PDB file of C-alpha atoms in Angstrom:
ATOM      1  CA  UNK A  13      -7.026  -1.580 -19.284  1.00  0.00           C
ATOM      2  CA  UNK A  14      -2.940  -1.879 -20.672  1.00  0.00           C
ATOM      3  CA  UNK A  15      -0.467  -2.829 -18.531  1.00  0.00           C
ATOM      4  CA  UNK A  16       2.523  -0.725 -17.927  1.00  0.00           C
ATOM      5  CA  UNK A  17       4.503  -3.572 -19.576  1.00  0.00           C
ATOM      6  CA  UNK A  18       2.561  -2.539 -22.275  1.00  0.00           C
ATOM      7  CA  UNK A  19       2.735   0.519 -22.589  1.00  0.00           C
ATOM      8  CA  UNK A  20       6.173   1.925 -20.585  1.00  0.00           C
ATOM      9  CA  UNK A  21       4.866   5.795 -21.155  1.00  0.00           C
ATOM     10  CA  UNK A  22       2.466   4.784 -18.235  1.00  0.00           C
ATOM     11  CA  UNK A  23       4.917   3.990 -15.348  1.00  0.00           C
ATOM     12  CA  UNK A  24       5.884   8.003 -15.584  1.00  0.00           C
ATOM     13  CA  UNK A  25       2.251   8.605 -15.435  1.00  0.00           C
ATOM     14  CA  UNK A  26       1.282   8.116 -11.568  1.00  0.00           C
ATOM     15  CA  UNK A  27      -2.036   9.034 -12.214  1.00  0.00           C
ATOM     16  CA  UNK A  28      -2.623   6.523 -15.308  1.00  0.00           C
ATOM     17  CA  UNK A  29      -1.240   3.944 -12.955  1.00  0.00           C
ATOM     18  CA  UNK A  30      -3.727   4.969 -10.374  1.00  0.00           C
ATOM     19  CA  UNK A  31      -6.687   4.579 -12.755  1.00  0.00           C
ATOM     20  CA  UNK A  32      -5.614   1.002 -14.096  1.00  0.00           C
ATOM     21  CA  UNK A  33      -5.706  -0.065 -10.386  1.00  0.00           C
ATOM     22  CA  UNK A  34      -9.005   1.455  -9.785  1.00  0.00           C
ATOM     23  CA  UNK A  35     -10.416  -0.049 -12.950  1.00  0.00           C
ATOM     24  CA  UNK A  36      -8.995  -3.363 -11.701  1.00  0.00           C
ATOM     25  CA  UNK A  37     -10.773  -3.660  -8.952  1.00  0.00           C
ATOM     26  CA  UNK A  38     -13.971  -2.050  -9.977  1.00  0.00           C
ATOM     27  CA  UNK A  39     -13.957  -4.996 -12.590  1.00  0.00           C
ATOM     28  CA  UNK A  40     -14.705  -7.227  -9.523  1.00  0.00           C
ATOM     29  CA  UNK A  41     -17.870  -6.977  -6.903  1.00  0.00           C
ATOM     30  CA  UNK A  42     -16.115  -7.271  -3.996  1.00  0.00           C
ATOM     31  CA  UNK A  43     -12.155  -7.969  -3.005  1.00  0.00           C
ATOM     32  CA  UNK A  44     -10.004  -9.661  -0.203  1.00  0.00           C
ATOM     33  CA  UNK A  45      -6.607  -8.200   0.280  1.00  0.00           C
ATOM     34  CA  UNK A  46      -3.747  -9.906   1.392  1.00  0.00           C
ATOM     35  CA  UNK A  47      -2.657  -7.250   3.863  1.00  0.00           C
ATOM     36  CA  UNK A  48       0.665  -6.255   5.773  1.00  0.00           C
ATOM     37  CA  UNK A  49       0.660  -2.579   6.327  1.00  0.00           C
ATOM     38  CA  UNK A  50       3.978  -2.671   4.180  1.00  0.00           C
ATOM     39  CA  UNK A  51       3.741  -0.392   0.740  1.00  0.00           C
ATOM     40  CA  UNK A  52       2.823  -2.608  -1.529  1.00  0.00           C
ATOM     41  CA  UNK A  53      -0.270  -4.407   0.423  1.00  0.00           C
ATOM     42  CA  UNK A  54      -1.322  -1.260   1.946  1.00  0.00           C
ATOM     43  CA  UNK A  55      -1.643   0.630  -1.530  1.00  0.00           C
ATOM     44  CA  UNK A  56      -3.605  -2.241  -2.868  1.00  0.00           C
ATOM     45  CA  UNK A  57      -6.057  -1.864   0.045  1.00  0.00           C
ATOM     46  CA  UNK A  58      -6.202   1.959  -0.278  1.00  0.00           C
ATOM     47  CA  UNK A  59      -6.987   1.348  -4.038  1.00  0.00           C
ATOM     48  CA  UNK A  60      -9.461  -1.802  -3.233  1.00  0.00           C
ATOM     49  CA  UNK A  61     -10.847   0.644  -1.023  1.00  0.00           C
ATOM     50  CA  UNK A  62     -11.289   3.751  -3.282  1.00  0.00           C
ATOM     51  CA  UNK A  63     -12.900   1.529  -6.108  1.00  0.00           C
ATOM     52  CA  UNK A  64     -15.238  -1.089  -4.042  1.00  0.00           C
ATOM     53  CA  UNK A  65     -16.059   0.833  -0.918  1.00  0.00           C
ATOM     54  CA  UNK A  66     -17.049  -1.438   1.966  1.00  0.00           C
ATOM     55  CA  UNK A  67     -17.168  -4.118  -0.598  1.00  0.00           C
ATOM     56  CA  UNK A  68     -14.018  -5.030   0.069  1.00  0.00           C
ATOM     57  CA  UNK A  69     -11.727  -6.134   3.141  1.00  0.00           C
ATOM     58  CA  UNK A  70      -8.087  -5.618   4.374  1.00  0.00           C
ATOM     59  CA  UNK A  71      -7.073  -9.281   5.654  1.00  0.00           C
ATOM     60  CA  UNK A  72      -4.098  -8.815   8.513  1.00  0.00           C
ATOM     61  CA  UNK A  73      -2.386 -11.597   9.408  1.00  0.00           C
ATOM     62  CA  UNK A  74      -1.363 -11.521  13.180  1.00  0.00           C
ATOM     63  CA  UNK A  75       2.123 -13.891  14.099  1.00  0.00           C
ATOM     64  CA  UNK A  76       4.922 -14.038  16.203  1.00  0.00           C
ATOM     65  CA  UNK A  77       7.228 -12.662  13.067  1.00  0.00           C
ATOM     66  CA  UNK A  78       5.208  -9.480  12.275  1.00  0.00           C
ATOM     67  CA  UNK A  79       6.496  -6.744  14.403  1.00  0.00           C
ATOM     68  CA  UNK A  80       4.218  -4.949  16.891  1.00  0.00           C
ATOM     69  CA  UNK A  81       5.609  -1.493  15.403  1.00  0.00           C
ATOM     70  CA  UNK A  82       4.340  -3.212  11.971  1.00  0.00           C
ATOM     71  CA  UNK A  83       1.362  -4.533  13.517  1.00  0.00           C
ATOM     72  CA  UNK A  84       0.221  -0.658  15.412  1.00  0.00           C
ATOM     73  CA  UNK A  85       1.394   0.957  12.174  1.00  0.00           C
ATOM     74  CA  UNK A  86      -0.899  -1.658   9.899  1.00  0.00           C
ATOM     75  CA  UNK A  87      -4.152  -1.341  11.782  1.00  0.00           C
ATOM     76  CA  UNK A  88      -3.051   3.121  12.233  1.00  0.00           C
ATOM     77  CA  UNK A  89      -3.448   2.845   8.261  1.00  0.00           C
ATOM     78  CA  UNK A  90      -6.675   0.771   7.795  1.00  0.00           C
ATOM     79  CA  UNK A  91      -8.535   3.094  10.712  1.00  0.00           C
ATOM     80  CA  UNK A  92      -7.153   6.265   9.162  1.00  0.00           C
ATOM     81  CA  UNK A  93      -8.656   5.679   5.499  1.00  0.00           C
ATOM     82  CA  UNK A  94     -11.823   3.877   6.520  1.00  0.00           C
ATOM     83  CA  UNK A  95     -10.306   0.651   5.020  1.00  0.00           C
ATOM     84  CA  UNK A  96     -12.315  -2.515   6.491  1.00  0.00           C
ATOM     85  CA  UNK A  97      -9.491  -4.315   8.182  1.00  0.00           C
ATOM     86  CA  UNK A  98     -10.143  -8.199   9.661  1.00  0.00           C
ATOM     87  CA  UNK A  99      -7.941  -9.556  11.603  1.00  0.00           C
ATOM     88  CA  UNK A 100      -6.222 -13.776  11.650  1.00  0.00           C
ATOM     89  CA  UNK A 101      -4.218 -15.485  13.553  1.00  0.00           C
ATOM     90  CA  UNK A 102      -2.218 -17.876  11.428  1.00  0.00           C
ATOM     91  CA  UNK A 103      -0.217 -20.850  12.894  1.00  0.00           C
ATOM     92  CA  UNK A 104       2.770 -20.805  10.732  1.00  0.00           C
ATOM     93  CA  UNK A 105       5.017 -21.395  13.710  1.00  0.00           C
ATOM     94  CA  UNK A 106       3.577 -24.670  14.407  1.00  0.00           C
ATOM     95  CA  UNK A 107       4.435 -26.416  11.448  1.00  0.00           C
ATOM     96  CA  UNK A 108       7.979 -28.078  11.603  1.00  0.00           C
ATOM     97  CA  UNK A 109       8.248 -27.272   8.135  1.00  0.00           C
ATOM     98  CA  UNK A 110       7.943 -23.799   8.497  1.00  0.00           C
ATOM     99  CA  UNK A 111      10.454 -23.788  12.037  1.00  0.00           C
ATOM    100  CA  UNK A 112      13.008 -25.479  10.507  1.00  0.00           C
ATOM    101  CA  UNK A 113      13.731 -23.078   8.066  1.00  0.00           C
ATOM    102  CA  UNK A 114      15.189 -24.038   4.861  1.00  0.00           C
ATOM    103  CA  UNK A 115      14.999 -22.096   1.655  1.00  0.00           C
ATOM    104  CA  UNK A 116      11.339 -22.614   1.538  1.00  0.00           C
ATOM    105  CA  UNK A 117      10.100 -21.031   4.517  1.00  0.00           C
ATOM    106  CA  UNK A 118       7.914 -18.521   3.097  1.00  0.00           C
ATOM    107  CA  UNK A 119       6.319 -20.651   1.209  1.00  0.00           C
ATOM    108  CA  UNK A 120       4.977 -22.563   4.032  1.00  0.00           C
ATOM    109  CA  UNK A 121       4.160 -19.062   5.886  1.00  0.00           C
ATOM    110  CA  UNK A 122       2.088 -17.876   2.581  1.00  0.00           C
ATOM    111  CA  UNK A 123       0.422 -21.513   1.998  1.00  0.00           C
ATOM    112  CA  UNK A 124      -0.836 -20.979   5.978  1.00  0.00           C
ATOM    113  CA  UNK A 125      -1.787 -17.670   5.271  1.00  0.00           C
ATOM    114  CA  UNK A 126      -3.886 -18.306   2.089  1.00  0.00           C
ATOM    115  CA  UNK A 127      -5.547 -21.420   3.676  1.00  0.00           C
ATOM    116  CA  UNK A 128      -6.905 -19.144   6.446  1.00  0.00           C
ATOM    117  CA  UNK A 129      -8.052 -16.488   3.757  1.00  0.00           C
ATOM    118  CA  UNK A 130     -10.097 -19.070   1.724  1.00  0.00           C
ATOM    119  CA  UNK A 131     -12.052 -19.715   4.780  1.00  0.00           C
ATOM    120  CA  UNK A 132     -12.715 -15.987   5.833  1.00  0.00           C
ATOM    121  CA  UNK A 133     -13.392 -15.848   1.515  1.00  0.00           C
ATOM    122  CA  UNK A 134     -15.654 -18.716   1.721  1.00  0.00           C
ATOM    123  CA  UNK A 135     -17.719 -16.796   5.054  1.00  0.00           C
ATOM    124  CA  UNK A 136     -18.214 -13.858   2.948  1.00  0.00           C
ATOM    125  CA  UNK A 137     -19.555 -15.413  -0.070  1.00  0.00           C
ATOM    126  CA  UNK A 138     -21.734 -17.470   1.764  1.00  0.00           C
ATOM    127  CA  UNK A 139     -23.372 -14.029   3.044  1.00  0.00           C
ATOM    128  CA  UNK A 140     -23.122 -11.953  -0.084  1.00  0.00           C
ATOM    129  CA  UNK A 141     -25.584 -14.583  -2.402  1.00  0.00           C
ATOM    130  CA  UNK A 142     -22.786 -16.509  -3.974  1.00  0.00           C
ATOM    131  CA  UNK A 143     -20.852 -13.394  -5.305  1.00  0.00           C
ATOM    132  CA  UNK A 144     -17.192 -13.975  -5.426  1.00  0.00           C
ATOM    133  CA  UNK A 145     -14.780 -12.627  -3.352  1.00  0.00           C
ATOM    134  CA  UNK A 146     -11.716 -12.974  -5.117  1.00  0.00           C
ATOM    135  CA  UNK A 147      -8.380 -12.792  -3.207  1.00  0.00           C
ATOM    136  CA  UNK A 148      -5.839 -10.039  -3.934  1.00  0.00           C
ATOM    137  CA  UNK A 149      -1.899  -9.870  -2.941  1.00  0.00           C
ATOM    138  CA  UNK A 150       0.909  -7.642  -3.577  1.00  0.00           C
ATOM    139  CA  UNK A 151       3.441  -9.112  -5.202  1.00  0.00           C
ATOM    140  CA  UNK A 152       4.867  -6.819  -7.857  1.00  0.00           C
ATOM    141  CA  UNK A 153       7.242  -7.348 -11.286  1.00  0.00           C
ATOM    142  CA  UNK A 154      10.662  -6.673  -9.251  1.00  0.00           C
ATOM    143  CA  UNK A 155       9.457  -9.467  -7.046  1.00  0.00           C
ATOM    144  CA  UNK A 156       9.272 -12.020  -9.910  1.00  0.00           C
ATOM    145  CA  UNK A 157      13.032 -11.833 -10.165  1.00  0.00           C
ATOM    146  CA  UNK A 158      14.085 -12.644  -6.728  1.00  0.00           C
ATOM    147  CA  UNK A 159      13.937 -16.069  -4.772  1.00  0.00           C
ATOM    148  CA  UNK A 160      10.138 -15.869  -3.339  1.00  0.00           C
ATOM    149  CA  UNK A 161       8.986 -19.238  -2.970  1.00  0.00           C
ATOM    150  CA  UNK A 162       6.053 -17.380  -1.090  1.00  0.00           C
ATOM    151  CA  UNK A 163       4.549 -17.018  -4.980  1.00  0.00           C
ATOM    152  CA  UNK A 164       4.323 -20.361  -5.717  1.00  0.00           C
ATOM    153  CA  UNK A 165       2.170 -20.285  -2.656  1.00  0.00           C
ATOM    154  CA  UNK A 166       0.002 -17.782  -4.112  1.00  0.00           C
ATOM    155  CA  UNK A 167      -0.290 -19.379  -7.856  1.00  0.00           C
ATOM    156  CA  UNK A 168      -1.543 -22.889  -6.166  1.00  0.00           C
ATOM    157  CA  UNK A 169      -4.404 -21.075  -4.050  1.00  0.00           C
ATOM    158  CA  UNK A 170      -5.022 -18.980  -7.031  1.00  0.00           C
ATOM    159  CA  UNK A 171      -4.491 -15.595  -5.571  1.00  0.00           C
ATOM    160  CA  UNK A 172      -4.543 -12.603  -8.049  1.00  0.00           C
ATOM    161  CA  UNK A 173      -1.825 -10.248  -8.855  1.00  0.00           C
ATOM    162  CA  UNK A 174      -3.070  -6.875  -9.738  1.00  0.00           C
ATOM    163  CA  UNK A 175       0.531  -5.365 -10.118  1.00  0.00           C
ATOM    164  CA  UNK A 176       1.793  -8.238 -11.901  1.00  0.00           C
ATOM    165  CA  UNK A 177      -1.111  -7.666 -14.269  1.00  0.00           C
ATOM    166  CA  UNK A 178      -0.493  -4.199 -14.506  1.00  0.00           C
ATOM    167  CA  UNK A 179       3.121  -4.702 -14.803  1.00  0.00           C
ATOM    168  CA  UNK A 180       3.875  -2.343 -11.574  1.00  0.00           C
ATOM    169  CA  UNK A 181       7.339  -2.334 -10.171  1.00  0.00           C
ATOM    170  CA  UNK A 182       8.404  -1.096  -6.923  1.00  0.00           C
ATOM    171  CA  UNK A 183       9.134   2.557  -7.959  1.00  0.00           C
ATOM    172  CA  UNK A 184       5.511   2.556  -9.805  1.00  0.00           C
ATOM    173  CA  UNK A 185       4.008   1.778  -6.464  1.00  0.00           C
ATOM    174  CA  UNK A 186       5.893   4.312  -4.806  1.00  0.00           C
ATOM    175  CA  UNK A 187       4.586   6.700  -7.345  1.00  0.00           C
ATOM    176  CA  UNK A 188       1.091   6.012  -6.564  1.00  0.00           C
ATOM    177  CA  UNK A 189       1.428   6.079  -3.241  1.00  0.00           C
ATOM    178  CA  UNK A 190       2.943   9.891  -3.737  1.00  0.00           C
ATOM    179  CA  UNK A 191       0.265  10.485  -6.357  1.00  0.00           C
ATOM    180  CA  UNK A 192      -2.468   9.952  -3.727  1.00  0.00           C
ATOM    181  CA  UNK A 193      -0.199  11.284  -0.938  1.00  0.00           C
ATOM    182  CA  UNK A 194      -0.073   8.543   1.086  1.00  0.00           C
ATOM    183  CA  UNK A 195       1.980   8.723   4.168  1.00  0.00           C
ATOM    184  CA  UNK A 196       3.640   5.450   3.066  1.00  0.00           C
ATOM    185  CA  UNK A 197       4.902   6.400   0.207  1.00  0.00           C
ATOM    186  CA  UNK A 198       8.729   6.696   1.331  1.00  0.00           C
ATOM    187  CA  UNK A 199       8.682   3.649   3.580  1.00  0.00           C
ATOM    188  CA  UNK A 200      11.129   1.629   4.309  1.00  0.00           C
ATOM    189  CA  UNK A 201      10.062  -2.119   3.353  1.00  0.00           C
ATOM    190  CA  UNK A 202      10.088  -4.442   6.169  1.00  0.00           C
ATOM    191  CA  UNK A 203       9.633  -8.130   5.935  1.00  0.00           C
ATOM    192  CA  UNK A 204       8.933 -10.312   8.539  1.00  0.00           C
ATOM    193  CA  UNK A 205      11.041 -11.075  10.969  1.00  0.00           C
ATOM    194  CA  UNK A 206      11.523 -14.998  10.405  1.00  0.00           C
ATOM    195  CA  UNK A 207      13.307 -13.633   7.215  1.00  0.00           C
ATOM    196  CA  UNK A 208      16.406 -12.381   9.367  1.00  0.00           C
ATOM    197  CA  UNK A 209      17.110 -15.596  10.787  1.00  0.00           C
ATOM    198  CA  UNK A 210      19.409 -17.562   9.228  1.00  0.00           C
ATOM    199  CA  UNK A 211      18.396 -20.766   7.273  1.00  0.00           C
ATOM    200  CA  UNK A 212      19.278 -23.711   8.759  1.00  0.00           C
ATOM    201  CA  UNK A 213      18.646 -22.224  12.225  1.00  0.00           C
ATOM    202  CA  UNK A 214      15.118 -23.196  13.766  1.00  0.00           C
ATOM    203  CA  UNK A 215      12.729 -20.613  13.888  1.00  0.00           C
ATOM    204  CA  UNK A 216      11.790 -19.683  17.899  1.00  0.00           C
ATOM    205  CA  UNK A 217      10.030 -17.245  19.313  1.00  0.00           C
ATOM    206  CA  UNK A 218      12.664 -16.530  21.189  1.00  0.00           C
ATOM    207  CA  UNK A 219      14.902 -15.864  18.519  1.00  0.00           C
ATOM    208  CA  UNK A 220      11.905 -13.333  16.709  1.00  0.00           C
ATOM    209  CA  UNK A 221      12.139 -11.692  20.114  1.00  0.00           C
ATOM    210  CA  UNK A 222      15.479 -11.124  19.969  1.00  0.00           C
ATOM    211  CA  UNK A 223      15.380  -9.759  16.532  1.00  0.00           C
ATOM    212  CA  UNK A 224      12.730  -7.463  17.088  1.00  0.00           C
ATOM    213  CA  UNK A 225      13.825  -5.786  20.556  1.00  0.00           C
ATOM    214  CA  UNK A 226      17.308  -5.420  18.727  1.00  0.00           C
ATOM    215  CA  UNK A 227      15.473  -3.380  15.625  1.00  0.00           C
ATOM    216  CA  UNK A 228      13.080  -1.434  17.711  1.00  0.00           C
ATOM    217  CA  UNK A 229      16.649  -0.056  19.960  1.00  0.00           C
ATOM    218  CA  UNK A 230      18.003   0.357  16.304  1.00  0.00           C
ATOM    219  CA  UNK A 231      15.016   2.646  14.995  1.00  0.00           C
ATOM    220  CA  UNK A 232      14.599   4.322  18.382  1.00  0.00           C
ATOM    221  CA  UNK A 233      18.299   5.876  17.557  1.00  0.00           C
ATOM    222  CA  UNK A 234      16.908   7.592  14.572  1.00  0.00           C
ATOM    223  CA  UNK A 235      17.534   4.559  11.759  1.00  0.00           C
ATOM    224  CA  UNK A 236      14.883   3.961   9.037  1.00  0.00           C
ATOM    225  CA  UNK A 237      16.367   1.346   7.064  1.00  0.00           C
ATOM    226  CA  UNK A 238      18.288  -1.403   9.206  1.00  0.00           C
ATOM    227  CA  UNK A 239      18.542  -5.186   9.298  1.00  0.00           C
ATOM    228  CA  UNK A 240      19.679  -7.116  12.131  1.00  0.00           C
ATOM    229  CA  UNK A 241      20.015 -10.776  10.959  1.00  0.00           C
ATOM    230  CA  UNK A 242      20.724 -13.510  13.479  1.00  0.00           C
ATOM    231  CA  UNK A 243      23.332 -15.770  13.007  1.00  0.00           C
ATOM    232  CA  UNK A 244      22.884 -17.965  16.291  1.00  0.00           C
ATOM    233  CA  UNK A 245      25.438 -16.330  18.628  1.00  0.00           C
ATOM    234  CA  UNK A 246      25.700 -13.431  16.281  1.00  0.00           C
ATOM    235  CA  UNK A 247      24.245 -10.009  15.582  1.00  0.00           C
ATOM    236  CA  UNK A 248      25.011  -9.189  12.295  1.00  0.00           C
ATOM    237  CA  UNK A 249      23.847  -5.394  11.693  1.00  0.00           C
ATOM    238  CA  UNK A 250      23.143  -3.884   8.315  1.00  0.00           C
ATOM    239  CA  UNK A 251      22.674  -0.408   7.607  1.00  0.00           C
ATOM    240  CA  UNK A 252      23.314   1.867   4.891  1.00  0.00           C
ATOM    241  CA  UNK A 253      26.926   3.147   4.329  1.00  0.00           C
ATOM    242  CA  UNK A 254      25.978   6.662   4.985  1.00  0.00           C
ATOM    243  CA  UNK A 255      24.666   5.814   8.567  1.00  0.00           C
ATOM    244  CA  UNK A 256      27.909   4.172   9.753  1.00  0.00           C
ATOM    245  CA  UNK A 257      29.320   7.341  11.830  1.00  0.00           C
ATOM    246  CA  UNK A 258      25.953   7.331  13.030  1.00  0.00           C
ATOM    247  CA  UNK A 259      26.063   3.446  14.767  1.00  0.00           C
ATOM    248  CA  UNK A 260      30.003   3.984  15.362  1.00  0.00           C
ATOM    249  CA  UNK A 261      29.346   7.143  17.712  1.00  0.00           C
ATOM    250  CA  UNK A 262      26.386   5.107  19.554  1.00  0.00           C
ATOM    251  CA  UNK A 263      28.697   1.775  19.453  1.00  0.00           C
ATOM    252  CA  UNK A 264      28.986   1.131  23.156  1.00  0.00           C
ATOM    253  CA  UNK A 265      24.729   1.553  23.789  1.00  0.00           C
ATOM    254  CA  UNK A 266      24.105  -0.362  20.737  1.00  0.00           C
ATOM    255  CA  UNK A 267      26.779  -3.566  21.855  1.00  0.00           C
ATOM    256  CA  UNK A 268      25.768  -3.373  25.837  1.00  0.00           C
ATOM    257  CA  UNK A 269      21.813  -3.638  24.293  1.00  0.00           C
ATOM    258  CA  UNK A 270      22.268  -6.361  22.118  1.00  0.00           C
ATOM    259  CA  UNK A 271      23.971  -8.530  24.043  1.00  0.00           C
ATOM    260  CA  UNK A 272      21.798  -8.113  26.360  1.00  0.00           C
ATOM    261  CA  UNK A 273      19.890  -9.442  24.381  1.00  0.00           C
ATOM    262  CA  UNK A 274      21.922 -13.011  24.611  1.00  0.00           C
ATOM    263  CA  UNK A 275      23.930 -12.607  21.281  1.00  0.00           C
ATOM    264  CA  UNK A 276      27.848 -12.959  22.559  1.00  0.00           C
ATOM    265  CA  UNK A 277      28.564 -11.479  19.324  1.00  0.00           C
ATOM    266  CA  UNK A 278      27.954  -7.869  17.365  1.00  0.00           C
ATOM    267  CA  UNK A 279      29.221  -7.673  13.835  1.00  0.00           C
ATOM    268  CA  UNK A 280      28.626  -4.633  12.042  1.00  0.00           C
ATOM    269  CA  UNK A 281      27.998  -5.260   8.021  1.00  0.00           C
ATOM    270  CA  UNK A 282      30.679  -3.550   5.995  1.00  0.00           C
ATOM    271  CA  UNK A 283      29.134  -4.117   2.997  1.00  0.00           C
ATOM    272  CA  UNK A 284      26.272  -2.374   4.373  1.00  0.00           C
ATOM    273  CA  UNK A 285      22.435  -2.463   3.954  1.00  0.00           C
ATOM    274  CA  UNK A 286      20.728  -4.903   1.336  1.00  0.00           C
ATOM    275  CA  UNK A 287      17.531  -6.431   1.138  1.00  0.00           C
ATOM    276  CA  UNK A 288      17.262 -10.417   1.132  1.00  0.00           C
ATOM    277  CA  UNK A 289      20.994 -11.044   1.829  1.00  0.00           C
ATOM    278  CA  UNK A 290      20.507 -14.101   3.874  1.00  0.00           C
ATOM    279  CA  UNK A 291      19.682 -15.910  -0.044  1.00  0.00           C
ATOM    280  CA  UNK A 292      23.055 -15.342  -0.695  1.00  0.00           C
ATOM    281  CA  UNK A 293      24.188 -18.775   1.000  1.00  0.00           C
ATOM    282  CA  UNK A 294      20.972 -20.293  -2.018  1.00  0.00           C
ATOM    283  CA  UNK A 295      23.584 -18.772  -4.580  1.00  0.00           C
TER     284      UNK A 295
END
């Protein structure tokens, strides 16, 4: 098994892709994936799946900051492609580390998260005769080159990479996702909602509530891809630049809604729509 790194020829090749995943985790007797619903985790399930059968188990990770549109749409995708699908509860939010949100954040969400995976791992080996249960997430090659101290995280608890070994990047997993014909396969990534809080500001439930009732007005207009980050007394909204008219013509329903809300502020981004742009302030 080569990884794309090694040989490029295979990232055109959705189907060669597809195999190397397969033979991945048919290398291993059983697998625990780190799962989100989002592309990349729910591909690695669907592949876990295809290659281990019930050996293998979808770990969802229930919080304040995952969405109940992600949430509904996770568990929809587990139940529709037989994947086995447990469910945690991590407590993230009551670590001070974690609420007072500085640049490392995530990686006190993904050291809480892993923590409570080792001990579902530990359960299953127990029952399975001391066969391992190794623990899968799905961090990919384009994620290696932007600030995600969630990955250190994942290196201390020893978590495996299966697209880093493979050398997928994000249009690779796309790819496979067509190639199987997943109904994922065009959609829009959506990180949790802690991430669209501004660092420095305390992480509340309140303010994830905000956030969230905000989006869901957003998407119920007819928006796929839309950030609204929250900047204390401001709503800063990013969309594409193509979907501008779009907000503009709705711009009284959108401002009376959010605040609402309790922001006393709506900014609309000119720059428009771009993933992680909170880390600029890190730069």
């Amino acid at each position: 098994m080569k990884s794309v790194g090694e040989n490029p020829e295979q990232e055109a090749n959705p189907a060669l892709c597809a195999e190397n995943l397969a033979e991945f985790f048919k290398a291993q007797q059983h697998a625990i994936v780190a799962y989100s619903g989002g592309v990349d985790s729910a591909l690695l399930a669907y592949a876990a799946h295809r290659a281990l059968q019930d050996a293998m188990v979808a770990v969802l990770a229930d919080s304040p900051s995952l969405p109940r549109r992600e949430y509904r749409h996770a568990i929809n995708f587990a139940q529709t492609h037989g994947i086995p699908l447990q469910i945690i509860r991590t407590q993230e939010m009551e670590n001070p580390k974690y609420q007072v949100n500085r640049a490392d954040r995530c990686y006190h969400c993904k050291k809480a998260l892993f923590e409570k995976i080792e001990t579902l791992r530990r359960q299953l080996q127990g029952s399975s005769g001391m066969a391992p249960w190794p623990i899968s997430y799905g961090v990919n090659v384009d994620d290696l080159g932007d600030y995600r101290p969630g990955i250190q995280a994942a290196r201390e608890a020893s978590i495996h990479t299966p697209y880093v070994d493979l050398g997928f990047t994000k249009q690779t997993i796309r790819k496979v996702c067509a190639y199987y014909g997943l109904e994922i396969a065009d959609k829009p990534a959506m990180p949790c909602m802690a991430s669209r809080i501004a660092y420095g500001l305390e992480v509340t439930q309140a303010k994830l509530n905000q956030v969230e009732k905000a989006e869901d007005f957003l998407y119920d207009l007819g928006l796929r891809v839309l950030r609204v980050r929250h900047h204390g007394d401001t709503a800063r909204i990013e969309i594409p630049l193509e979907e501008f008219d779009r907000v503009i013509q709705k711009r009284v329903a959108i401002s009376n809604k959010i605040h609402e809300l309790g922001f006393l502020y709506v900014s609309l981004d000119l720059d428009g729509f771009k993933s992680g742009s909170l880390n600029a302030v890190l730069e």
